[in-house]
Coordinates of C-alpha atoms and ligand atoms in Angstrom, one line a residue:
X1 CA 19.5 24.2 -10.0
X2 CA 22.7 23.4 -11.7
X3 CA 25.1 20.0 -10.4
X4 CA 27.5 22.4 -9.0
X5 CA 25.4 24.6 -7.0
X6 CA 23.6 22.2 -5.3
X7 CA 26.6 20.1 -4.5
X8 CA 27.8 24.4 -2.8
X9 CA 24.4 24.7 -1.5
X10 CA 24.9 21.3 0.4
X11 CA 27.7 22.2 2.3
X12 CA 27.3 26.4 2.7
X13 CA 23.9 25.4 4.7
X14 CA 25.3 22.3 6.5
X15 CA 24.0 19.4 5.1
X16 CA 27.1 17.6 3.7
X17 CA 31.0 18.3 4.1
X18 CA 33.6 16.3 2.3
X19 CA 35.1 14.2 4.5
X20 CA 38.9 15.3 6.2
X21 CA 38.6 18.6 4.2
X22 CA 41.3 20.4 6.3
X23 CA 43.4 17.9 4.5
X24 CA 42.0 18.5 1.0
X25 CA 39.6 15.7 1.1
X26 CA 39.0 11.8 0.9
X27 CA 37.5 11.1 -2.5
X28 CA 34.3 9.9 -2.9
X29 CA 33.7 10.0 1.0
X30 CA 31.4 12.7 2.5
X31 CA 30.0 13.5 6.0
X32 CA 27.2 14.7 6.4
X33 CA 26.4 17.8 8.6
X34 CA 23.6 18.5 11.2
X35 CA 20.6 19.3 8.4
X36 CA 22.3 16.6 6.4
X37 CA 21.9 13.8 9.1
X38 CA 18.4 14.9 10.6
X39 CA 17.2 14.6 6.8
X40 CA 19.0 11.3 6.2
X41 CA 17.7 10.1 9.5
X42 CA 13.9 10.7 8.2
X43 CA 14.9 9.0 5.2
X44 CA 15.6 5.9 6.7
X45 CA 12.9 5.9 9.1
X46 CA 10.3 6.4 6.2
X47 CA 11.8 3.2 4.9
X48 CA 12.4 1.3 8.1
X49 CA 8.5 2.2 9.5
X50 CA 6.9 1.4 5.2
X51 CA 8.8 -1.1 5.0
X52 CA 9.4 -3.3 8.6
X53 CA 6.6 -1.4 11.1
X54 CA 3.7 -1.7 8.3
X55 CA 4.5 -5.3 7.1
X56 CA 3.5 -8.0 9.9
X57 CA 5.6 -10.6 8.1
X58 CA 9.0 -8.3 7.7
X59 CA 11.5 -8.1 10.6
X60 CA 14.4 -6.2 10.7
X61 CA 17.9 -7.0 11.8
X62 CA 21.3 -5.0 12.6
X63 CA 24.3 -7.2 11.4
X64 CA 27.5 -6.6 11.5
X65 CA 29.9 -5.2 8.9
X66 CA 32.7 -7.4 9.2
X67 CA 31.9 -11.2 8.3
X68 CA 33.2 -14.5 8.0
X69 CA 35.5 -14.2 5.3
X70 CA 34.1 -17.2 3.4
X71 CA 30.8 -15.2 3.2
X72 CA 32.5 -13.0 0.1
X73 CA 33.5 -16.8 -1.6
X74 CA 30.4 -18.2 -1.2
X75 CA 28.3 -15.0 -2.3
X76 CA 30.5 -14.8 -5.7
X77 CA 32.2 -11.7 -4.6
X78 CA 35.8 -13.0 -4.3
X79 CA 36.0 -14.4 -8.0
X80 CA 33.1 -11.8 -9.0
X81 CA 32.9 -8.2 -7.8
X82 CA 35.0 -6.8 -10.4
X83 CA 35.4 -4.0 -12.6
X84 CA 37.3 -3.0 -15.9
X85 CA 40.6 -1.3 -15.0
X86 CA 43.0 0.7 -17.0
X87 CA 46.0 3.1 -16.5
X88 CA 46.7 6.1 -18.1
X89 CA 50.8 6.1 -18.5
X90 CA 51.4 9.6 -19.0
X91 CA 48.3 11.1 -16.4
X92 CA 48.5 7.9 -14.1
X93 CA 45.0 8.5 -13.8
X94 CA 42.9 5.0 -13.4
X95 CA 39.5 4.5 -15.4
X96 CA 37.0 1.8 -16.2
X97 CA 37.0 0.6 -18.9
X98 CA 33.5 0.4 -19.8
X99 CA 32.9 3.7 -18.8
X100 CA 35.6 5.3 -21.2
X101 CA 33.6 3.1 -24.0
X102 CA 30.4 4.1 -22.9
X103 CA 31.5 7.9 -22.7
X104 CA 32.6 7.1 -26.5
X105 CA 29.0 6.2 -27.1
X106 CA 27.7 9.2 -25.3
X107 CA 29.5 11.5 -27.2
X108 CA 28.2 10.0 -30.7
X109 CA 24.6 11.0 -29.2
X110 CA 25.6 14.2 -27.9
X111 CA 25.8 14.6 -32.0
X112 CA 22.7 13.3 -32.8
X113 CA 21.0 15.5 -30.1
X114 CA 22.7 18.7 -31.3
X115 CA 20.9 17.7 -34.7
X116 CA 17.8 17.4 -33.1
X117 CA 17.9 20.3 -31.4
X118 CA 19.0 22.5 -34.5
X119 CA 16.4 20.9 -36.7
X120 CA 13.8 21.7 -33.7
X121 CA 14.4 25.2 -33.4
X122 CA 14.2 25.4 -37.6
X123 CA 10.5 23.4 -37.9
X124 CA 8.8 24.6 -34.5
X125 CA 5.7 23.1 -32.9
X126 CA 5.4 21.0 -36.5
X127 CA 8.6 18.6 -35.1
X128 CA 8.3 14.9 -34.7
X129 CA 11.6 14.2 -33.1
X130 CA 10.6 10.2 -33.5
X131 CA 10.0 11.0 -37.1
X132 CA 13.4 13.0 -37.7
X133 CA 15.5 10.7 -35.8
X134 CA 14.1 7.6 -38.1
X135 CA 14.6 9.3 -41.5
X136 CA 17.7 11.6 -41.0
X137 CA 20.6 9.6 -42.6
X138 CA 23.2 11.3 -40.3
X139 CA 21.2 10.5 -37.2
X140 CA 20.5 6.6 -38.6
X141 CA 24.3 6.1 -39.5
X142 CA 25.5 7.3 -35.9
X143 CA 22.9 5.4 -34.0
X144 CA 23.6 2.1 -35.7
X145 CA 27.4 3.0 -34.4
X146 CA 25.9 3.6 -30.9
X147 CA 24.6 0.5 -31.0
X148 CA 27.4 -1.6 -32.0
X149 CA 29.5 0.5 -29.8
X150 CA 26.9 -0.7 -27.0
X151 CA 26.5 -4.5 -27.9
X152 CA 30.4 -5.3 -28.4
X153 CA 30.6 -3.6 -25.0
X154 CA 27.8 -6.0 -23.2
X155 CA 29.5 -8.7 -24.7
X156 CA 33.0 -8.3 -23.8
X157 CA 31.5 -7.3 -20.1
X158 CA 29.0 -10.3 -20.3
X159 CA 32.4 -12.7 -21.0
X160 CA 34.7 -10.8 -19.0
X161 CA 36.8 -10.7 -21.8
X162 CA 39.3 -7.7 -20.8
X163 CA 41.1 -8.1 -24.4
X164 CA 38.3 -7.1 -26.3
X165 CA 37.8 -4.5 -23.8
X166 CA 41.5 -3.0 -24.5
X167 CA 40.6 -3.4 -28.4
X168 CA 37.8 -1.4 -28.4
X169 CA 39.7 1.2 -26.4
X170 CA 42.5 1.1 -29.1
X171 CA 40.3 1.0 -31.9
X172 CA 37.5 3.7 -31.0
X173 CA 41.0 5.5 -30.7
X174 CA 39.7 6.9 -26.7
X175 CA 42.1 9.2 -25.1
X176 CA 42.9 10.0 -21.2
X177 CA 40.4 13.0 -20.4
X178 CA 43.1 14.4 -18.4
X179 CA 46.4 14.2 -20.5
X180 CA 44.9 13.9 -23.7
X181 CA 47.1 10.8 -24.4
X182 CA 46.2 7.4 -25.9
X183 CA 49.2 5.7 -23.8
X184 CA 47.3 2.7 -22.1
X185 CA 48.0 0.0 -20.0
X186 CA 46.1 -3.3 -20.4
X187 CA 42.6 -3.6 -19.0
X188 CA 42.3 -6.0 -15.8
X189 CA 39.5 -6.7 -13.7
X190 CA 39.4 -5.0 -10.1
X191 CA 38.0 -6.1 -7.4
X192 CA 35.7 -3.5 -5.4
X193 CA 36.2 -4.9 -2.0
X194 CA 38.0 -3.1 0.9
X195 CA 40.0 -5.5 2.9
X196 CA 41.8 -6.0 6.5
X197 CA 43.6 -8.1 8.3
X198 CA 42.4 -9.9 11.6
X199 CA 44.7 -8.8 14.6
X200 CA 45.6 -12.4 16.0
X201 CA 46.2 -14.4 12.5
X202 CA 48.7 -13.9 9.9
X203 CA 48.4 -13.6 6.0
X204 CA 45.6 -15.0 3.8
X205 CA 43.6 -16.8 6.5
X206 CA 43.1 -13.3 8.7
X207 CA 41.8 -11.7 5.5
X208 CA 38.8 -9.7 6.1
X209 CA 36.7 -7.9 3.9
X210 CA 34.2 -4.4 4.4
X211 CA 31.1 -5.5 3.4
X212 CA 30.1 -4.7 -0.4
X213 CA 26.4 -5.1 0.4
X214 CA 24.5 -5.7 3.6
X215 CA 22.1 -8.3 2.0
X216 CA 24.8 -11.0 3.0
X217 CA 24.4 -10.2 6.7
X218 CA 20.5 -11.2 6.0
X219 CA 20.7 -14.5 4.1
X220 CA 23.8 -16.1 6.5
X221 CA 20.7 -15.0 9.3
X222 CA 17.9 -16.5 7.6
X223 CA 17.6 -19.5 9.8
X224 CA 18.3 -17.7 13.0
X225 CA 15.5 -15.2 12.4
X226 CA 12.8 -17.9 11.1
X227 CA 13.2 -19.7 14.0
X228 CA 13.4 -16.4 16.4
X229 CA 9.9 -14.9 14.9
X230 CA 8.6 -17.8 13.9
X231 CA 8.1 -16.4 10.8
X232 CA 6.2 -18.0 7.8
X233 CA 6.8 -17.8 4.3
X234 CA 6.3 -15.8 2.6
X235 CA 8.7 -13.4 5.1
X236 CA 10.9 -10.9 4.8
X237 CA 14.3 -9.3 6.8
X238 CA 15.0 -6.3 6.5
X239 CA 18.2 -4.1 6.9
X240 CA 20.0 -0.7 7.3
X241 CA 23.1 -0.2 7.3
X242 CA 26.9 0.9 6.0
X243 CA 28.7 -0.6 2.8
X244 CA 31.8 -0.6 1.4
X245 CA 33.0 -0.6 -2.5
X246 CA 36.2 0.7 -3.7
X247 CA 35.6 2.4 -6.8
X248 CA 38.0 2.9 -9.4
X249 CA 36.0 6.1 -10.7
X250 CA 33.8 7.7 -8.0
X251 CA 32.2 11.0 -8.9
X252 CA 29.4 12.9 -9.0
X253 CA 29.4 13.8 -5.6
X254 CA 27.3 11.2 -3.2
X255 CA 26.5 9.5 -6.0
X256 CA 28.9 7.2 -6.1
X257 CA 31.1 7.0 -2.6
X258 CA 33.5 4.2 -1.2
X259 CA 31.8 4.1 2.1
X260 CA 28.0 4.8 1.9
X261 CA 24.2 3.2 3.2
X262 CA 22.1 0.5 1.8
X263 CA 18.6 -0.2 3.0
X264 CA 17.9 -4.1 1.8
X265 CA 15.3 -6.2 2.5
X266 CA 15.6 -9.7 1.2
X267 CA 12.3 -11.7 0.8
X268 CA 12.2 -15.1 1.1
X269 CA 9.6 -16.7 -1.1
X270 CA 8.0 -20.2 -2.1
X271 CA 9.8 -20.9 -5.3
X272 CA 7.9 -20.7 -8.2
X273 CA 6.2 -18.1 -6.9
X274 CA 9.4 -15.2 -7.0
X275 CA 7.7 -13.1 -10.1
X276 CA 4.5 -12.7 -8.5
X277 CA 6.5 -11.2 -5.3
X278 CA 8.9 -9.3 -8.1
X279 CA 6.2 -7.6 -9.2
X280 CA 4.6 -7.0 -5.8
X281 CA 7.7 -5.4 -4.5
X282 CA 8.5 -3.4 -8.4
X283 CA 5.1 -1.7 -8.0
X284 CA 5.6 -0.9 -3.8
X285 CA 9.3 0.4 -4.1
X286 CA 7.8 2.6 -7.2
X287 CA 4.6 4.2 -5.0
X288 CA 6.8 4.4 -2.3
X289 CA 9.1 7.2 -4.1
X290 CA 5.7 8.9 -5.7
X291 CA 4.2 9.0 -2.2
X292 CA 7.0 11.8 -1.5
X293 CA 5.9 14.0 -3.8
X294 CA 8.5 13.3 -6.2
X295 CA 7.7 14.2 -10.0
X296 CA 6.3 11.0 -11.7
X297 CA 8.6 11.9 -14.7
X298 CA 12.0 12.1 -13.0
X299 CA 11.4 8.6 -12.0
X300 CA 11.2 4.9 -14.3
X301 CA 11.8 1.7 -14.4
X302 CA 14.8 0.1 -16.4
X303 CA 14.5 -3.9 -16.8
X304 CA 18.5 -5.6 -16.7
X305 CA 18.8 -7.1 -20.2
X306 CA 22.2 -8.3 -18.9
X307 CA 21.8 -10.3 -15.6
X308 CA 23.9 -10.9 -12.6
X309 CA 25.2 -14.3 -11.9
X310 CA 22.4 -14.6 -8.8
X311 CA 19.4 -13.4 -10.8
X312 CA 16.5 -14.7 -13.0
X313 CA 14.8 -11.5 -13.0
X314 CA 16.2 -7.7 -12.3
X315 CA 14.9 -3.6 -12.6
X316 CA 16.3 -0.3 -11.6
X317 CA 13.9 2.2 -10.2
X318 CA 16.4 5.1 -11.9
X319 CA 16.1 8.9 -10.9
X320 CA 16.6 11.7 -13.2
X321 CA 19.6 12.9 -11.5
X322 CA 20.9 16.6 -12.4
X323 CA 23.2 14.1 -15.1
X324 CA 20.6 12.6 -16.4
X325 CA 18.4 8.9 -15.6
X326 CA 20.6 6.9 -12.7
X327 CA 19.7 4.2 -10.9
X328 CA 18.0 4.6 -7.9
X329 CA 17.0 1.2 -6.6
X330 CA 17.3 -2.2 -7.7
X331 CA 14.8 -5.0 -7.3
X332 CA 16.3 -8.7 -8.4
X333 CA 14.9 -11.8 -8.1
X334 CA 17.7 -13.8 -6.3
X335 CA 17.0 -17.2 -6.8
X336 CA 18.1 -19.5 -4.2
X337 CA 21.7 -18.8 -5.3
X338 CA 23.2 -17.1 -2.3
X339 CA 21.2 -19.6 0.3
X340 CA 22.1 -22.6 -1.8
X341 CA 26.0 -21.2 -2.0
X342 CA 26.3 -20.4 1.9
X343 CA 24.9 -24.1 2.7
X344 CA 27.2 -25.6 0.1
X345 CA 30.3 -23.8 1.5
X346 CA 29.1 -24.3 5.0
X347 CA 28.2 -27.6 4.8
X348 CA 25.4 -26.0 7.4
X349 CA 21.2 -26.5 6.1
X350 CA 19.3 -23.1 4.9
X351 CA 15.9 -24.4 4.4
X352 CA 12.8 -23.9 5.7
X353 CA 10.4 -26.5 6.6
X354 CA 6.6 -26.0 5.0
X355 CA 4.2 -26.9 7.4
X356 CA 1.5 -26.6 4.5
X357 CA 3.4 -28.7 2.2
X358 CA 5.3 -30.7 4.9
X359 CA 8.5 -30.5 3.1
X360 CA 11.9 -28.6 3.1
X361 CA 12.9 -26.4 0.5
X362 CA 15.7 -23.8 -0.2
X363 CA 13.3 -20.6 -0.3
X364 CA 13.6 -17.9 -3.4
X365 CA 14.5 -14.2 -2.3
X366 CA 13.1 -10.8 -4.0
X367 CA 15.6 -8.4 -3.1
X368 CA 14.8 -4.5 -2.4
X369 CA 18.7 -2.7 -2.2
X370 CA 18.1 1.1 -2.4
X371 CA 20.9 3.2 -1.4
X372 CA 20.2 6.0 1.5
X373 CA 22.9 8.5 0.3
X374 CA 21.4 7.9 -3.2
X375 CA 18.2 8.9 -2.1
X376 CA 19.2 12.1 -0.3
X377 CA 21.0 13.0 -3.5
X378 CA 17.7 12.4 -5.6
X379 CA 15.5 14.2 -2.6
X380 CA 17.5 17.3 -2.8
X381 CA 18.3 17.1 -6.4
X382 CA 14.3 16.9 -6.7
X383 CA 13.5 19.5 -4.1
X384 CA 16.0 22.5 -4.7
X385 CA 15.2 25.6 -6.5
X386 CA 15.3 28.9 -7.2
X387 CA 12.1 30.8 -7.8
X388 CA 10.9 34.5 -7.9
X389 CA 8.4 35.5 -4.6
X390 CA 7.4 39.2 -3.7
X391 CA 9.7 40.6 -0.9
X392 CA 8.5 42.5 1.2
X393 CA 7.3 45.2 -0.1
X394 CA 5.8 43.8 -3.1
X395 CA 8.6 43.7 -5.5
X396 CA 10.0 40.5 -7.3
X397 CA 13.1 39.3 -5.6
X398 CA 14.6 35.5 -6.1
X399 CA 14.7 33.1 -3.1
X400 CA 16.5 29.7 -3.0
X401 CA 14.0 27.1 -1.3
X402 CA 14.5 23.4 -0.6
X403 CA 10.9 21.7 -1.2
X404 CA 11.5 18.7 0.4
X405 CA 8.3 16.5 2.1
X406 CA 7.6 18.1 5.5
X407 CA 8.0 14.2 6.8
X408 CA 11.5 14.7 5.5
X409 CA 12.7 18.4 6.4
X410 CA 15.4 18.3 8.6
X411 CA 13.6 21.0 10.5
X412 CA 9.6 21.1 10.8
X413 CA 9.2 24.6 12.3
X414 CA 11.3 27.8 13.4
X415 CA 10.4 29.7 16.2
X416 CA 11.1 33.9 15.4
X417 CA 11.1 36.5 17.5
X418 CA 10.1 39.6 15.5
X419 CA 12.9 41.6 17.0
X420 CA 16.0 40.5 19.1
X421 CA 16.0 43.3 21.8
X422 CA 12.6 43.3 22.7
X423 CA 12.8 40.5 25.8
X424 CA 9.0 40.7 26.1
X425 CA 8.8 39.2 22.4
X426 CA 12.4 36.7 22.6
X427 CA 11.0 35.4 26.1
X428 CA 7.8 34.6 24.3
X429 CA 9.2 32.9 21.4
X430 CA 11.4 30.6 24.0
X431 CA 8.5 29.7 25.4
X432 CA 7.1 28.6 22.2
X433 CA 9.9 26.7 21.1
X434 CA 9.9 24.6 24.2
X435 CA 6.6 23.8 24.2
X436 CA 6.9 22.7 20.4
X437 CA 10.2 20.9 21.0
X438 CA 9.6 17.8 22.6
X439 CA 7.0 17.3 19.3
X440 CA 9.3 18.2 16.5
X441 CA 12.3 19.3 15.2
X442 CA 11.9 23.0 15.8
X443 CA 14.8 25.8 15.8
X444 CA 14.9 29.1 17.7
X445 CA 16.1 31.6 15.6
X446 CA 17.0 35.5 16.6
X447 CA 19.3 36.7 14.5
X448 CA 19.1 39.3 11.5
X449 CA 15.9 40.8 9.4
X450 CA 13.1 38.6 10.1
X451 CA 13.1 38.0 5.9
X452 CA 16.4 36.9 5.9
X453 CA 15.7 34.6 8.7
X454 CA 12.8 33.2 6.6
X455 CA 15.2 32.6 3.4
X456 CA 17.4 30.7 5.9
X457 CA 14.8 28.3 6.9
X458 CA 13.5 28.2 3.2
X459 CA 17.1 27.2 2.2
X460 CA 17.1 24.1 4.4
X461 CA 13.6 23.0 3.6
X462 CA 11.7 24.3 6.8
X463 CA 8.1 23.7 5.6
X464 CA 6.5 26.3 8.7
X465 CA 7.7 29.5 10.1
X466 CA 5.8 30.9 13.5
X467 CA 7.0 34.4 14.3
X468 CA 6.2 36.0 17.5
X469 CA 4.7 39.7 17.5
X470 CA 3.2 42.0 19.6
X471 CA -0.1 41.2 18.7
X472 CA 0.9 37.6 20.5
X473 CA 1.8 39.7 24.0
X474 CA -1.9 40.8 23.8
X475 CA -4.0 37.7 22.5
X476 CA -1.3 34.8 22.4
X477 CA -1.7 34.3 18.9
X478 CA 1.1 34.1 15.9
X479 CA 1.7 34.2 12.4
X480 CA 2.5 31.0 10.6
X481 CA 3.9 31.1 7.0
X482 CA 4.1 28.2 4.7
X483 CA 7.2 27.5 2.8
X484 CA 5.6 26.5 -0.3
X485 CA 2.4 29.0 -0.2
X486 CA 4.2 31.6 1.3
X487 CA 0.6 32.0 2.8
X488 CA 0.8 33.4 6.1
X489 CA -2.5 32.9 8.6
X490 CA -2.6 34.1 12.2
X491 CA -3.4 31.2 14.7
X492 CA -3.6 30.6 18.4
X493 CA -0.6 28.9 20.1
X494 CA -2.6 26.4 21.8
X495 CA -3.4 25.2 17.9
X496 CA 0.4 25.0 16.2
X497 CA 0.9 21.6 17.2
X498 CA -2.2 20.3 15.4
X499 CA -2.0 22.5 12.6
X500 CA 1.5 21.4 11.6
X501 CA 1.7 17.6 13.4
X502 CA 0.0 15.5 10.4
X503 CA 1.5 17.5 7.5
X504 CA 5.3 17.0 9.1
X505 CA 4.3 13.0 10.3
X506 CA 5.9 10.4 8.2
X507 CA 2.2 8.6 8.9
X508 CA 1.1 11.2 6.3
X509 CA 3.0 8.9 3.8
X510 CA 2.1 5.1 5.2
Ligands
GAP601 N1 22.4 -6.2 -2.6 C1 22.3 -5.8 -4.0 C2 23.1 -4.6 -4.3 O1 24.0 -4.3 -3.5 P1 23.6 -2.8 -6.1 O2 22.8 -2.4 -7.3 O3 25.0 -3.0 -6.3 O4 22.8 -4.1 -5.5 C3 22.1 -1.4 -4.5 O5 23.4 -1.7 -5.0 C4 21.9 0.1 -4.3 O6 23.0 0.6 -3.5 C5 22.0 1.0 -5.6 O7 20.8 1.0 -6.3 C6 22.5 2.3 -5.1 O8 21.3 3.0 -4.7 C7 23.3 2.0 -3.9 N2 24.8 2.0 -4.2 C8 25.5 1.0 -4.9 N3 26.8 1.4 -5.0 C9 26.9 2.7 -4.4 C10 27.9 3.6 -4.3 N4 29.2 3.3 -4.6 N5 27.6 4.8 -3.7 C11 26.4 5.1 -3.2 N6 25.3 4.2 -3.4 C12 25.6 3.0 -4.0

């Protein structure tokens, strides 16, 4: 299903509104509505219960959002958590920088694939595309422009050079997408963070800052939480919560927001030993997406040629979003830079003493940061569809259906009366959603043609449907139909909680 659609589909079946609509909309903040939230909530407690509940030696914490201002200084994200930024004169629209460059570079390719595609559809199954893209002379001119494009641009962002930035802009001759104008301002670095100002102190010193990432909330913790759970290294601490980041350019729906969820966990490591835990913790965050379900091919692995400040070692587990492979998650190899910054600024010890080794060191941390409104985009960007079934009576009609994993469906089972005004039929259904309800998520559902009731529930991913018939008034049994199968089977009541309970369990994943 298309970008757009899904992005309608999202909020026509409750899942996510934009946020302050009647006022025509925040940008780049969403809400999320009451199929939106129970499927974000399962989200997070597949990760919370893999990551904390099944790993003796992970504990998680809840810490809050606004910190000690000299956490930002000490973390690098004061001098460091900037972007490009640049003015359009005439549209007084705002851009980064790098992204008008890289759009530049984009749009060389989106040449070299029409080229491709043309010479595909001329030579048929016979087409190497490797072959035609390394002997084409067009296609070997443009990419070696790509590719300069691509390294001046990693070089200028490596230095933070914002003059070369503005050259490039200049020189690639890159105009405003909106008025179509090459009237720039000079590019300056932004910084992301959101801040606020203490009630009870005045200027600079009351200067607080929204968290950019909860990871900081861990390491100024690590002590505490050693010494709480007696936890031995290698540990980790683990976290959920709400971040802040205000982007100059935030689209692509809840891709990119200004207020979203992270779920870190920070693991603190014997150094030396950080790329064996890298590539523990690569290879878990990877099965951990395939254990959904999720097609093996919308999801790689993207090492950082380019490094933060903080890291010796750094991948993206990237999705292929409905504009093409994002990052997902990312998995860096810290260092002890943050630990080693927060004692030096705090003047306070962040070590941990080795009983083994009887010695204190400054642990190394392997970092998991995956965002949770990210991964409900990728979920429902994986799961939705539109696909032809038989209606009723045999004939092909087209239904939209929301695949997700049963662990994750907002709802696990809908409870249908054949017919509304039959109260021998609606009283039996009620009691079969109350039984069920204290087990799952279940919805009682009356209203309309029993098939449009079971595109409804198809629409927001219910994976099981158990409609109440006459046949149940005689021999208390129902029909259950399978989203995906469509299979419908007659069962007993007594047996719909074991029939559905594993499939719809999140243990069905651990
Ligand atoms: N503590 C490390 C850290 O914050 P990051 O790569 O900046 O690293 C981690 O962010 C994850 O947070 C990303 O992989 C992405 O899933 C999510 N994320 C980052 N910025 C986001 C934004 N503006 N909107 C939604 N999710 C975001």
């Amino acid at each position: 299903m298309d970008f757009k659609n899904l992005i309608s589909h999202c909020k026509e079946y409750g899942f996510i509104y934009q946020s302050s609509e009647i006022y025509d909309g925040l940008s780049a903040v969403y809400d999320y509505g009451p199929y939106g939230v129970e499927l974000k909530n399962n989200i997070k407690s597949y990760w919370w219960k893999s990551m904390v509940q099944m790993h003796e030696n992970i504990v998680g914490i809840d810490a809050a959002i606004f910190m000690h201002p000299k956490t930002w200084k000490a973390s690098g994200h004061v001098d460091a958590f900037n972007d490009p930024l640049v003015d359009n004169k005439d549209s007084k629209k705002r851009y980064r920088a790098d992204q008008l460059i890289e759009g530049y570079a984009e749009k060389i390719e989106a040449k070299n694939i029409k080229d491709v595609e043309k010479a595909k559809a001329r030579f048929g199954d016979s087409f190497d595309e490797n072959q035609f893209r390394s002997t084409n002379d067009r296609i070997i001119e443009r990419q070696k422009q790509i590719d300069e494009v691509l390294d001046r641009l990693a070089k200028a962002m490596g230095a933070g050079d914002m003059e070369a930035l503005g050259n490039m802009i200049n020189e690639y001759e890159i105009v405003c997408p909106e008025s179509g104008s090459r009237n720039w301002t000079e590019v300056r670095q932004f910084n992301l963070m959101f801040n606020t100002q203490l009630g009870n102190i005045a200027g600079e010193e009351g200067k607080l800052y929204l968290r950019p990432e909860t990871a900081q909330g861990i390491f100024v913790n690590f002590l505490n939480v050693q010494k709480s759970t007696r936890q031995k290294i290698p540990f980790g601490i683990a976290q959920i919560g709400k971040a802040f980041r205000n982007e100059i350019v935030a689209r692509q729906f809840i891709f990119r927001m200004r207020e979203f969820e992270q779920m870190e966990m920070q693991f603190f490591v014997k150094p030396g030993t950080e790329m064996e835990w890298y590539n523990y913790w690569k290879e878990t965050r990877l099965k951990w997406h395939t254990a959904l379900g999720t097609n093996p091919n919308k999801l790689k692995y993207h090492d950082h040629k380019n490094l933060a400040h903080y890291a010796n070692a750094a991948v993206d587990i990237e999705f292929e979003f409905p504009f093409g492979f994002r990052e997902l998650e990312g998995i860096h190899s810290r260092t002890d830079f943050d630990l080693r910054e927060h004692q030096n600024l705090s003047g306070k010890k962040l070590q941990y003493f080795d009983p083994e080794m009887n010695e204190n060191y400054t642990p190394y941390v392997v970092e998991t940061s995956i965002g949770c409104d990210r991964m409900f985009l990728a979920m429902v960007a994986n799961a939705l569809k539109e696909e032809k079934v038989p209606d009723a009576d045999g004939q092909d009609s087209v239904r939209t259906v929301l695949s997700l994993h049963p662990a994750l469906a907002p709802v696990k089972v809908a409870v249908l009366p054949l017919l509304k005004n039959k109260e021998e039929l609606t009283s039996a259904a009620q009691d079969v959603f109350h039984s069920l309800k204290k087990h799952f998520s279940v919805q009682y559902d009356e209203k309309d043609a029993i098939g449009r009731r079971y595109r409804r529930q198809d629409a927001i991913g219910t994976p099981y449907c158990i409609t109440i018939d006459f046949e149940t008034l005689e021999n208390n049994t129902v029909t259950i139909r399978n989203r995906d199968t469509l299979v419908q089977e007659r069962i007993s009541i007594d047996e719909i909680k074991t029939k559905i309970g594993n499939n719809v369990s999140l243990e069905s994943l651990l």
